[in-house]
Amino acid sequence: MQCFYEHDSREIGLPMKFSVFLPPQALTGQAGGKVPALIYLAGLTCNEETFMAKAGAQRLASALGLALVAPDTSPRGANVAGEADSWDFGVGAGFYLDATEQPWSQHWRMESYLTAELLPLITGALPLDGGRIGLFGHSMGGHGALTLALRHPGLFKSLSAFAPICAPSQCPWGEKAFTGYLGADTSSWAAHDATALMNQIKSAPYPGGILIDQGLADKFLAEQLYPEQFEAACAAAGQPLTLRRHDGYDHGYYFIASFIADHLAHHARQLGLDSLSA
């Protein structure tokens, strides 16, 4: 069952939308009433519909008994001056953090929304197992998945990403977002930079491994993404990482659709599902 929801968000202070795919096991009680869930964080300009419409993940998730959840990428309807002036900042570009700078700090609270509000909401209202939640994402959402998983390791049992922004403190997208949301003091940025966070870790938070897929024909690879920096940080921390580089693949959803089965299988194993059943 593919579902779309809207609710009044306490953390955001505005209505927020999210989508949920429930496999048959969640509807028939085959899994003892609750199934594990995989939360997907989308990239710039996307919303709660993008992944569900484009990735082709539902058939395999159905076979695995895995729920899929996709929140929106930012608040909408705040009517903040300048919120829609740029495609890479403001609406559709929440960067999965809590803004500290005005006028963004009132509504742009995506980290608290996801971790303190949406997770309790969906695990309380839907047949989802709150002890078996995985996290993944694409591009800006890959940044969000890596940083939120490293900042809240107890919430998430598995982690992967497609073409994530791995060192946002050092790339134009991240510099623009962090300056606007967090301010010009760069000392606060490291707390939301996956490479910087991994460099601070003493032991592997995800011993089952992190999976990242990156297309080598991705036009954003050289200037925006920096997966090699996250790879080096993981090696230094002893964090198992599989970083796969694919010739000919770009940044779009055909790339995601090509490798979505591997990501679902990666999460299924770590969430206690039999990936071979698909």
PDB file of C-alpha atoms in Angstrom:
ATOM      1  CA  MET A   1       0.000   0.000   0.000  1.00  0.00           C
ATOM      2  CA  GLN A   2       1.429   3.346  -1.070  1.00  0.00           C
ATOM      3  CA  CYS A   3       0.285   6.121   1.277  1.00  0.00           C
ATOM      4  CA  PHE A   4       0.718   9.888   1.418  1.00  0.00           C
ATOM      5  CA  TYR A   5       0.213  11.848   4.610  1.00  0.00           C
ATOM      6  CA  GLU A   6       0.099  15.434   5.823  1.00  0.00           C
ATOM      7  CA  HIS A   7       0.206  16.525   9.458  1.00  0.00           C
ATOM      8  CA  ASP A   8       0.688  19.650  11.544  1.00  0.00           C
ATOM      9  CA  SER A   9       4.304  19.592  12.658  1.00  0.00           C
ATOM     10  CA  ARG A  10       5.241  20.712  16.136  1.00  0.00           C
ATOM     11  CA  GLU A  11       8.912  21.150  15.282  1.00  0.00           C
ATOM     12  CA  ILE A  12       8.421  22.917  11.954  1.00  0.00           C
ATOM     13  CA  GLY A  13       5.372  24.936  12.939  1.00  0.00           C
ATOM     14  CA  LEU A  14       3.756  24.220   9.554  1.00  0.00           C
ATOM     15  CA  PRO A  15       2.015  21.300   7.828  1.00  0.00           C
ATOM     16  CA  MET A  16       4.485  18.674   6.634  1.00  0.00           C
ATOM     17  CA  LYS A  17       4.041  15.855   4.148  1.00  0.00           C
ATOM     18  CA  PHE A  18       5.589  12.405   3.981  1.00  0.00           C
ATOM     19  CA  SER A  19       4.982   9.182   2.079  1.00  0.00           C
ATOM     20  CA  VAL A  20       4.974   5.584   3.283  1.00  0.00           C
ATOM     21  CA  PHE A  21       5.037   2.287   1.414  1.00  0.00           C
ATOM     22  CA  LEU A  22       3.727  -0.573   3.543  1.00  0.00           C
ATOM     23  CA  PRO A  23       4.570  -4.122   2.394  1.00  0.00           C
ATOM     24  CA  PRO A  24       1.940  -6.847   2.633  1.00  0.00           C
ATOM     25  CA  GLN A  25       3.553  -8.211   5.795  1.00  0.00           C
ATOM     26  CA  ALA A  26       2.601  -4.990   7.593  1.00  0.00           C
ATOM     27  CA  LEU A  27      -1.009  -5.266   6.467  1.00  0.00           C
ATOM     28  CA  THR A  28      -1.568  -8.956   7.158  1.00  0.00           C
ATOM     29  CA  GLY A  29       0.306  -9.300  10.438  1.00  0.00           C
ATOM     30  CA  GLN A  30       2.756 -11.851   8.970  1.00  0.00           C
ATOM     31  CA  ALA A  31       5.663 -10.063  10.687  1.00  0.00           C
ATOM     32  CA  GLY A  32       4.112 -10.155  14.133  1.00  0.00           C
ATOM     33  CA  GLY A  33       2.397  -6.847  13.634  1.00  0.00           C
ATOM     34  CA  LYS A  34       5.374  -4.609  12.863  1.00  0.00           C
ATOM     35  CA  VAL A  35       7.933  -4.471  10.052  1.00  0.00           C
ATOM     36  CA  PRO A  36      11.311  -2.708   9.819  1.00  0.00           C
ATOM     37  CA  ALA A  37      11.380   0.591   7.947  1.00  0.00           C
ATOM     38  CA  LEU A  38      13.868   2.318   5.692  1.00  0.00           C
ATOM     39  CA  ILE A  39      13.772   6.122   5.675  1.00  0.00           C
ATOM     40  CA  TYR A  40      14.842   7.831   2.446  1.00  0.00           C
ATOM     41  CA  LEU A  41      15.999  11.453   2.393  1.00  0.00           C
ATOM     42  CA  ALA A  42      15.661  13.078  -1.011  1.00  0.00           C
ATOM     43  CA  GLY A  43      17.889  15.655  -2.663  1.00  0.00           C
ATOM     44  CA  LEU A  44      17.640  19.275  -3.738  1.00  0.00           C
ATOM     45  CA  THR A  45      14.345  20.355  -5.369  1.00  0.00           C
ATOM     46  CA  CYS A  46      12.660  17.042  -4.484  1.00  0.00           C
ATOM     47  CA  ASN A  47       9.734  16.254  -2.187  1.00  0.00           C
ATOM     48  CA  GLU A  48       7.998  13.321  -0.510  1.00  0.00           C
ATOM     49  CA  GLU A  49       6.785  11.942  -3.846  1.00  0.00           C
ATOM     50  CA  THR A  50      10.056  11.831  -5.792  1.00  0.00           C
ATOM     51  CA  PHE A  51      11.551   8.593  -4.504  1.00  0.00           C
ATOM     52  CA  MET A  52       8.268   6.699  -4.449  1.00  0.00           C
ATOM     53  CA  ALA A  53       7.533   7.638  -8.076  1.00  0.00           C
ATOM     54  CA  LYS A  54      10.997   7.260  -9.597  1.00  0.00           C
ATOM     55  CA  ALA A  55      13.166   4.750  -7.736  1.00  0.00           C
ATOM     56  CA  GLY A  56      11.197   1.557  -8.405  1.00  0.00           C
ATOM     57  CA  ALA A  57      11.773   0.331  -4.863  1.00  0.00           C
ATOM     58  CA  GLN A  58       8.324  -0.897  -3.872  1.00  0.00           C
ATOM     59  CA  ARG A  59       8.342  -4.308  -5.541  1.00  0.00           C
ATOM     60  CA  LEU A  60      11.523  -5.452  -3.805  1.00  0.00           C
ATOM     61  CA  ALA A  61      10.489  -3.819  -0.517  1.00  0.00           C
ATOM     62  CA  SER A  62       7.250  -5.776  -0.743  1.00  0.00           C
ATOM     63  CA  ALA A  63       9.108  -9.062  -1.177  1.00  0.00           C
ATOM     64  CA  LEU A  64      11.473  -8.245   1.686  1.00  0.00           C
ATOM     65  CA  GLY A  65       8.787  -7.100   4.092  1.00  0.00           C
ATOM     66  CA  LEU A  66      10.403  -3.683   4.383  1.00  0.00           C
ATOM     67  CA  ALA A  67       8.490  -0.407   4.763  1.00  0.00           C
ATOM     68  CA  LEU A  68       9.723   2.725   2.990  1.00  0.00           C
ATOM     69  CA  VAL A  69       9.292   6.257   4.345  1.00  0.00           C
ATOM     70  CA  ALA A  70      10.113   9.475   2.483  1.00  0.00           C
ATOM     71  CA  PRO A  71       9.671  12.879   4.150  1.00  0.00           C
ATOM     72  CA  ASP A  72       9.633  16.182   2.324  1.00  0.00           C
ATOM     73  CA  THR A  73      12.946  18.003   1.905  1.00  0.00           C
ATOM     74  CA  SER A  74      12.062  21.272   3.643  1.00  0.00           C
ATOM     75  CA  PRO A  75       9.245  23.306   5.167  1.00  0.00           C
ATOM     76  CA  ARG A  76       6.800  24.793   2.691  1.00  0.00           C
ATOM     77  CA  GLY A  77       4.425  27.702   3.061  1.00  0.00           C
ATOM     78  CA  ALA A  78       6.499  29.656   5.579  1.00  0.00           C
ATOM     79  CA  ASN A  79       6.519  32.677   3.264  1.00  0.00           C
ATOM     80  CA  VAL A  80      10.003  33.650   4.382  1.00  0.00           C
ATOM     81  CA  ALA A  81      11.513  36.332   2.182  1.00  0.00           C
ATOM     82  CA  GLY A  82      13.862  34.710  -0.329  1.00  0.00           C
ATOM     83  CA  GLU A  83      12.803  31.141   0.430  1.00  0.00           C
ATOM     84  CA  ALA A  84      12.237  30.326  -3.247  1.00  0.00           C
ATOM     85  CA  ASP A  85      14.884  32.546  -4.838  1.00  0.00           C
ATOM     86  CA  SER A  86      17.416  29.707  -5.291  1.00  0.00           C
ATOM     87  CA  TRP A  87      16.958  26.072  -6.219  1.00  0.00           C
ATOM     88  CA  ASP A  88      19.722  25.036  -3.795  1.00  0.00           C
ATOM     89  CA  PHE A  89      18.627  26.985  -0.699  1.00  0.00           C
ATOM     90  CA  GLY A  90      15.307  27.469   1.081  1.00  0.00           C
ATOM     91  CA  VAL A  91      12.302  25.570  -0.253  1.00  0.00           C
ATOM     92  CA  GLY A  92      13.294  22.071  -1.335  1.00  0.00           C
ATOM     93  CA  ALA A  93      16.699  22.494   0.264  1.00  0.00           C
ATOM     94  CA  GLY A  94      16.426  21.998   4.022  1.00  0.00           C
ATOM     95  CA  PHE A  95      19.779  20.162   4.335  1.00  0.00           C
ATOM     96  CA  TYR A  96      18.395  18.067   7.225  1.00  0.00           C
ATOM     97  CA  LEU A  97      19.650  20.360   9.986  1.00  0.00           C
ATOM     98  CA  ASP A  98      18.186  22.829  12.490  1.00  0.00           C
ATOM     99  CA  ALA A  99      18.863  26.376  11.330  1.00  0.00           C
ATOM    100  CA  THR A 100      20.181  28.794  13.929  1.00  0.00           C
ATOM    101  CA  GLU A 101      20.089  31.969  11.809  1.00  0.00           C
ATOM    102  CA  GLN A 102      17.082  34.222  11.268  1.00  0.00           C
ATOM    103  CA  PRO A 103      14.733  34.094   9.473  1.00  0.00           C
ATOM    104  CA  TRP A 104      15.279  30.352   8.941  1.00  0.00           C
ATOM    105  CA  SER A 105      15.502  29.185  12.540  1.00  0.00           C
ATOM    106  CA  GLN A 106      11.760  29.309  13.186  1.00  0.00           C
ATOM    107  CA  HIS A 107      10.737  26.736  10.602  1.00  0.00           C
ATOM    108  CA  TRP A 108      13.865  25.133   9.088  1.00  0.00           C
ATOM    109  CA  ARG A 109      14.246  22.470  11.793  1.00  0.00           C
ATOM    110  CA  MET A 110      14.526  19.341   9.700  1.00  0.00           C
ATOM    111  CA  GLU A 111      16.862  17.437  12.035  1.00  0.00           C
ATOM    112  CA  SER A 112      14.538  17.800  15.024  1.00  0.00           C
ATOM    113  CA  TYR A 113      11.534  17.134  12.806  1.00  0.00           C
ATOM    114  CA  LEU A 114      12.934  13.841  11.549  1.00  0.00           C
ATOM    115  CA  THR A 115      14.515  12.496  14.715  1.00  0.00           C
ATOM    116  CA  ALA A 116      12.213  13.838  17.455  1.00  0.00           C
ATOM    117  CA  GLU A 117       8.853  14.069  15.692  1.00  0.00           C
ATOM    118  CA  LEU A 118       8.471  12.032  12.507  1.00  0.00           C
ATOM    119  CA  LEU A 119      10.117   8.855  13.845  1.00  0.00           C
ATOM    120  CA  PRO A 120       7.911   8.676  16.958  1.00  0.00           C
ATOM    121  CA  LEU A 121       4.880   9.588  14.859  1.00  0.00           C
ATOM    122  CA  ILE A 122       5.257   6.853  12.266  1.00  0.00           C
ATOM    123  CA  THR A 123       6.318   4.137  14.702  1.00  0.00           C
ATOM    124  CA  GLY A 124       3.393   4.999  16.948  1.00  0.00           C
ATOM    125  CA  ALA A 125       0.709   5.287  14.280  1.00  0.00           C
ATOM    126  CA  LEU A 126       1.846   2.670  11.737  1.00  0.00           C
ATOM    127  CA  PRO A 127       2.904  -1.004  12.013  1.00  0.00           C
ATOM    128  CA  LEU A 128       6.625  -0.131  11.977  1.00  0.00           C
ATOM    129  CA  ASP A 129       9.287  -1.534  14.299  1.00  0.00           C
ATOM    130  CA  GLY A 130      11.017   1.420  15.938  1.00  0.00           C
ATOM    131  CA  GLY A 131      13.966  -0.768  16.867  1.00  0.00           C
ATOM    132  CA  ARG A 132      14.704  -1.617  13.231  1.00  0.00           C
ATOM    133  CA  ILE A 133      14.998   1.636  11.297  1.00  0.00           C
ATOM    134  CA  GLY A 134      17.487   2.161   8.462  1.00  0.00           C
ATOM    135  CA  LEU A 135      18.444   5.434   6.790  1.00  0.00           C
ATOM    136  CA  PHE A 136      19.563   6.307   3.287  1.00  0.00           C
ATOM    137  CA  GLY A 137      19.345   9.178   0.832  1.00  0.00           C
ATOM    138  CA  HIS A 138      20.519  10.839  -2.365  1.00  0.00           C
ATOM    139  CA  SER A 139      22.747  13.890  -2.859  1.00  0.00           C
ATOM    140  CA  MET A 140      21.614  16.453  -0.248  1.00  0.00           C
ATOM    141  CA  GLY A 141      19.633  13.578   1.230  1.00  0.00           C
ATOM    142  CA  GLY A 142      22.758  11.432   1.209  1.00  0.00           C
ATOM    143  CA  HIS A 143      24.407  14.181   3.236  1.00  0.00           C
ATOM    144  CA  GLY A 144      21.408  14.094   5.557  1.00  0.00           C
ATOM    145  CA  ALA A 145      21.525  10.323   5.910  1.00  0.00           C
ATOM    146  CA  LEU A 146      25.236  10.242   6.729  1.00  0.00           C
ATOM    147  CA  THR A 147      25.167  13.137   9.160  1.00  0.00           C
ATOM    148  CA  LEU A 148      21.955  12.185  10.979  1.00  0.00           C
ATOM    149  CA  ALA A 149      23.086   8.573  11.279  1.00  0.00           C
ATOM    150  CA  LEU A 150      26.419   9.671  12.737  1.00  0.00           C
ATOM    151  CA  ARG A 151      24.788  12.221  15.053  1.00  0.00           C
ATOM    152  CA  HIS A 152      22.040   9.822  16.209  1.00  0.00           C
ATOM    153  CA  PRO A 153      23.504   6.318  15.906  1.00  0.00           C
ATOM    154  CA  GLY A 154      21.069   4.812  18.374  1.00  0.00           C
ATOM    155  CA  LEU A 155      18.109   5.664  16.146  1.00  0.00           C
ATOM    156  CA  PHE A 156      19.334   3.957  13.008  1.00  0.00           C
ATOM    157  CA  LYS A 157      20.559   0.393  12.525  1.00  0.00           C
ATOM    158  CA  SER A 158      21.762   0.627   8.913  1.00  0.00           C
ATOM    159  CA  LEU A 159      23.067   3.306   6.555  1.00  0.00           C
ATOM    160  CA  SER A 160      23.672   3.886   2.867  1.00  0.00           C
ATOM    161  CA  ALA A 161      23.676   6.713   0.318  1.00  0.00           C
ATOM    162  CA  PHE A 162      23.609   7.529  -3.372  1.00  0.00           C
ATOM    163  CA  ALA A 163      26.024  10.259  -4.503  1.00  0.00           C
ATOM    164  CA  PRO A 164      26.029  12.033  -1.129  1.00  0.00           C
ATOM    165  CA  ILE A 165      27.469  15.460  -0.382  1.00  0.00           C
ATOM    166  CA  CYS A 166      30.250  14.071   1.787  1.00  0.00           C
ATOM    167  CA  ALA A 167      32.118  17.231   2.821  1.00  0.00           C
ATOM    168  CA  PRO A 168      29.594  20.092   2.650  1.00  0.00           C
ATOM    169  CA  SER A 169      31.860  22.488   4.553  1.00  0.00           C
ATOM    170  CA  GLN A 170      34.142  22.454   1.512  1.00  0.00           C
ATOM    171  CA  CYS A 171      31.729  22.606  -1.427  1.00  0.00           C
ATOM    172  CA  PRO A 172      29.571  25.421  -2.906  1.00  0.00           C
ATOM    173  CA  TRP A 173      26.229  23.783  -2.014  1.00  0.00           C
ATOM    174  CA  GLY A 174      27.247  23.266   1.573  1.00  0.00           C
ATOM    175  CA  GLU A 175      28.953  26.611   2.006  1.00  0.00           C
ATOM    176  CA  LYS A 176      25.817  28.398   0.780  1.00  0.00           C
ATOM    177  CA  ALA A 177      23.468  26.350   2.954  1.00  0.00           C
ATOM    178  CA  PHE A 178      25.605  26.441   6.079  1.00  0.00           C
ATOM    179  CA  THR A 179      26.225  30.176   5.814  1.00  0.00           C
ATOM    180  CA  GLY A 180      22.505  30.841   5.443  1.00  0.00           C
ATOM    181  CA  TYR A 181      21.240  28.367   8.048  1.00  0.00           C
ATOM    182  CA  LEU A 182      24.109  28.253  10.572  1.00  0.00           C
ATOM    183  CA  GLY A 183      25.911  31.553  10.069  1.00  0.00           C
ATOM    184  CA  ALA A 184      29.341  32.625   8.889  1.00  0.00           C
ATOM    185  CA  ASP A 185      31.209  31.075  11.838  1.00  0.00           C
ATOM    186  CA  THR A 186      32.551  27.941  10.189  1.00  0.00           C
ATOM    187  CA  SER A 187      33.330  26.294  13.540  1.00  0.00           C
ATOM    188  CA  SER A 188      29.664  25.265  13.782  1.00  0.00           C
ATOM    189  CA  TRP A 189      29.641  23.603  10.387  1.00  0.00           C
ATOM    190  CA  ALA A 190      31.631  20.483  11.278  1.00  0.00           C
ATOM    191  CA  ALA A 191      28.742  19.130  13.344  1.00  0.00           C
ATOM    192  CA  HIS A 192      26.790  18.722  10.084  1.00  0.00           C
ATOM    193  CA  ASP A 193      29.621  17.522   7.837  1.00  0.00           C
ATOM    194  CA  ALA A 194      29.831  13.741   7.397  1.00  0.00           C
ATOM    195  CA  THR A 195      33.579  13.689   6.799  1.00  0.00           C
ATOM    196  CA  ALA A 196      34.283  15.922   9.798  1.00  0.00           C
ATOM    197  CA  LEU A 197      31.995  13.808  11.983  1.00  0.00           C
ATOM    198  CA  MET A 198      33.675  10.578  10.896  1.00  0.00           C
ATOM    199  CA  ASN A 199      37.083  12.113  11.600  1.00  0.00           C
ATOM    200  CA  GLN A 200      36.003  12.583  15.222  1.00  0.00           C
ATOM    201  CA  ILE A 201      34.851   8.993  15.725  1.00  0.00           C
ATOM    202  CA  LYS A 202      37.006   6.561  17.696  1.00  0.00           C
ATOM    203  CA  SER A 203      35.188   3.328  16.847  1.00  0.00           C
ATOM    204  CA  ALA A 204      32.945   2.225  13.995  1.00  0.00           C
ATOM    205  CA  PRO A 205      29.312   3.190  14.656  1.00  0.00           C
ATOM    206  CA  TYR A 206      28.040   0.895  11.878  1.00  0.00           C
ATOM    207  CA  PRO A 207      30.084  -2.308  12.113  1.00  0.00           C
ATOM    208  CA  GLY A 208      27.870  -3.949   9.504  1.00  0.00           C
ATOM    209  CA  GLY A 209      29.186  -1.455   6.985  1.00  0.00           C
ATOM    210  CA  ILE A 210      28.035   1.636   5.106  1.00  0.00           C
ATOM    211  CA  LEU A 211      27.221   1.407   1.386  1.00  0.00           C
ATOM    212  CA  ILE A 212      27.718   4.341  -1.012  1.00  0.00           C
ATOM    213  CA  ASP A 213      27.186   4.275  -4.768  1.00  0.00           C
ATOM    214  CA  GLN A 214      28.662   7.048  -6.912  1.00  0.00           C
ATOM    215  CA  GLY A 215      28.383   7.568 -10.655  1.00  0.00           C
ATOM    216  CA  LEU A 216      31.591   8.650 -12.373  1.00  0.00           C
ATOM    217  CA  ALA A 217      29.667  10.609 -15.031  1.00  0.00           C
ATOM    218  CA  ASP A 218      28.020  12.675 -12.266  1.00  0.00           C
ATOM    219  CA  LYS A 219      28.517  16.345 -13.191  1.00  0.00           C
ATOM    220  CA  PHE A 220      28.557  17.294  -9.510  1.00  0.00           C
ATOM    221  CA  LEU A 221      31.211  14.781  -8.461  1.00  0.00           C
ATOM    222  CA  ALA A 222      34.362  16.895  -8.669  1.00  0.00           C
ATOM    223  CA  GLU A 223      33.008  20.157  -7.269  1.00  0.00           C
ATOM    224  CA  GLN A 224      30.280  19.150  -4.803  1.00  0.00           C
ATOM    225  CA  LEU A 225      30.461  15.573  -3.508  1.00  0.00           C
ATOM    226  CA  TYR A 226      34.002  14.550  -2.384  1.00  0.00           C
ATOM    227  CA  PRO A 227      33.342  10.865  -1.590  1.00  0.00           C
ATOM    228  CA  GLU A 228      37.080  10.233  -1.412  1.00  0.00           C
ATOM    229  CA  GLN A 229      37.279  12.390   1.715  1.00  0.00           C
ATOM    230  CA  PHE A 230      34.594  10.371   3.487  1.00  0.00           C
ATOM    231  CA  GLU A 231      36.289   7.183   2.317  1.00  0.00           C
ATOM    232  CA  ALA A 232      39.568   8.286   3.905  1.00  0.00           C
ATOM    233  CA  ALA A 233      37.811   9.280   7.137  1.00  0.00           C
ATOM    234  CA  CYS A 234      36.105   5.881   7.361  1.00  0.00           C
ATOM    235  CA  ALA A 235      39.424   4.093   6.801  1.00  0.00           C
ATOM    236  CA  ALA A 236      41.042   6.119   9.589  1.00  0.00           C
ATOM    237  CA  ALA A 237      38.160   5.385  11.971  1.00  0.00           C
ATOM    238  CA  GLY A 238      37.968   1.688  11.143  1.00  0.00           C
ATOM    239  CA  GLN A 239      34.429   2.123   9.826  1.00  0.00           C
ATOM    240  CA  PRO A 240      33.669  -0.491   7.136  1.00  0.00           C
ATOM    241  CA  LEU A 241      32.637   1.279   3.935  1.00  0.00           C
ATOM    242  CA  THR A 242      31.799  -0.042   0.508  1.00  0.00           C
ATOM    243  CA  LEU A 243      32.176   2.858  -1.942  1.00  0.00           C
ATOM    244  CA  ARG A 244      31.296   1.703  -5.438  1.00  0.00           C
ATOM    245  CA  ARG A 245      32.224   3.904  -8.395  1.00  0.00           C
ATOM    246  CA  HIS A 246      30.263   3.304 -11.604  1.00  0.00           C
ATOM    247  CA  ASP A 247      31.395   4.344 -15.066  1.00  0.00           C
ATOM    248  CA  GLY A 248      28.765   6.074 -17.175  1.00  0.00           C
ATOM    249  CA  TYR A 249      26.239   6.842 -14.419  1.00  0.00           C
ATOM    250  CA  ASP A 250      25.137  10.391 -13.646  1.00  0.00           C
ATOM    251  CA  HIS A 251      23.380  12.030 -10.681  1.00  0.00           C
ATOM    252  CA  GLY A 252      19.788  11.205 -11.617  1.00  0.00           C
ATOM    253  CA  TYR A 253      17.134   8.661 -10.705  1.00  0.00           C
ATOM    254  CA  TYR A 254      18.022   6.191 -13.454  1.00  0.00           C
ATOM    255  CA  PHE A 255      21.248   5.772 -11.475  1.00  0.00           C
ATOM    256  CA  ILE A 256      19.271   5.224  -8.263  1.00  0.00           C
ATOM    257  CA  ALA A 257      16.878   2.787  -9.949  1.00  0.00           C
ATOM    258  CA  SER A 258      19.841   0.810 -11.293  1.00  0.00           C
ATOM    259  CA  PHE A 259      21.248   0.073  -7.828  1.00  0.00           C
ATOM    260  CA  ILE A 260      18.246   0.382  -5.506  1.00  0.00           C
ATOM    261  CA  ALA A 261      18.023  -3.406  -5.108  1.00  0.00           C
ATOM    262  CA  ASP A 262      21.545  -3.538  -3.682  1.00  0.00           C
ATOM    263  CA  HIS A 263      20.702  -0.845  -1.145  1.00  0.00           C
ATOM    264  CA  LEU A 264      17.507  -2.519  -0.014  1.00  0.00           C
ATOM    265  CA  ALA A 265      19.371  -5.824   0.344  1.00  0.00           C
ATOM    266  CA  HIS A 266      22.117  -4.061   2.337  1.00  0.00           C
ATOM    267  CA  HIS A 267      19.569  -2.652   4.766  1.00  0.00           C
ATOM    268  CA  ALA A 268      17.505  -5.844   4.891  1.00  0.00           C
ATOM    269  CA  ARG A 269      20.520  -7.819   6.133  1.00  0.00           C
ATOM    270  CA  GLN A 270      21.296  -5.339   8.888  1.00  0.00           C
ATOM    271  CA  LEU A 271      17.633  -5.009   9.878  1.00  0.00           C
ATOM    272  CA  GLY A 272      17.272  -8.746  10.329  1.00  0.00           C
ATOM    273  CA  LEU A 273      15.463  -9.626   7.110  1.00  0.00           C
ATOM    274  CA  ASP A 274      16.337 -12.408   4.709  1.00  0.00           C
ATOM    275  CA  SER A 275      17.414 -10.534   1.595  1.00  0.00           C
ATOM    276  CA  LEU A 276      17.464 -13.797  -0.364  1.00  0.00           C
ATOM    277  CA  SER A 277      13.685 -14.060  -0.049  1.00  0.00           C
ATOM    278  CA  ALA A 278      13.379 -11.403  -2.775  1.00  0.00           C
TER     279      ALA A 278
END
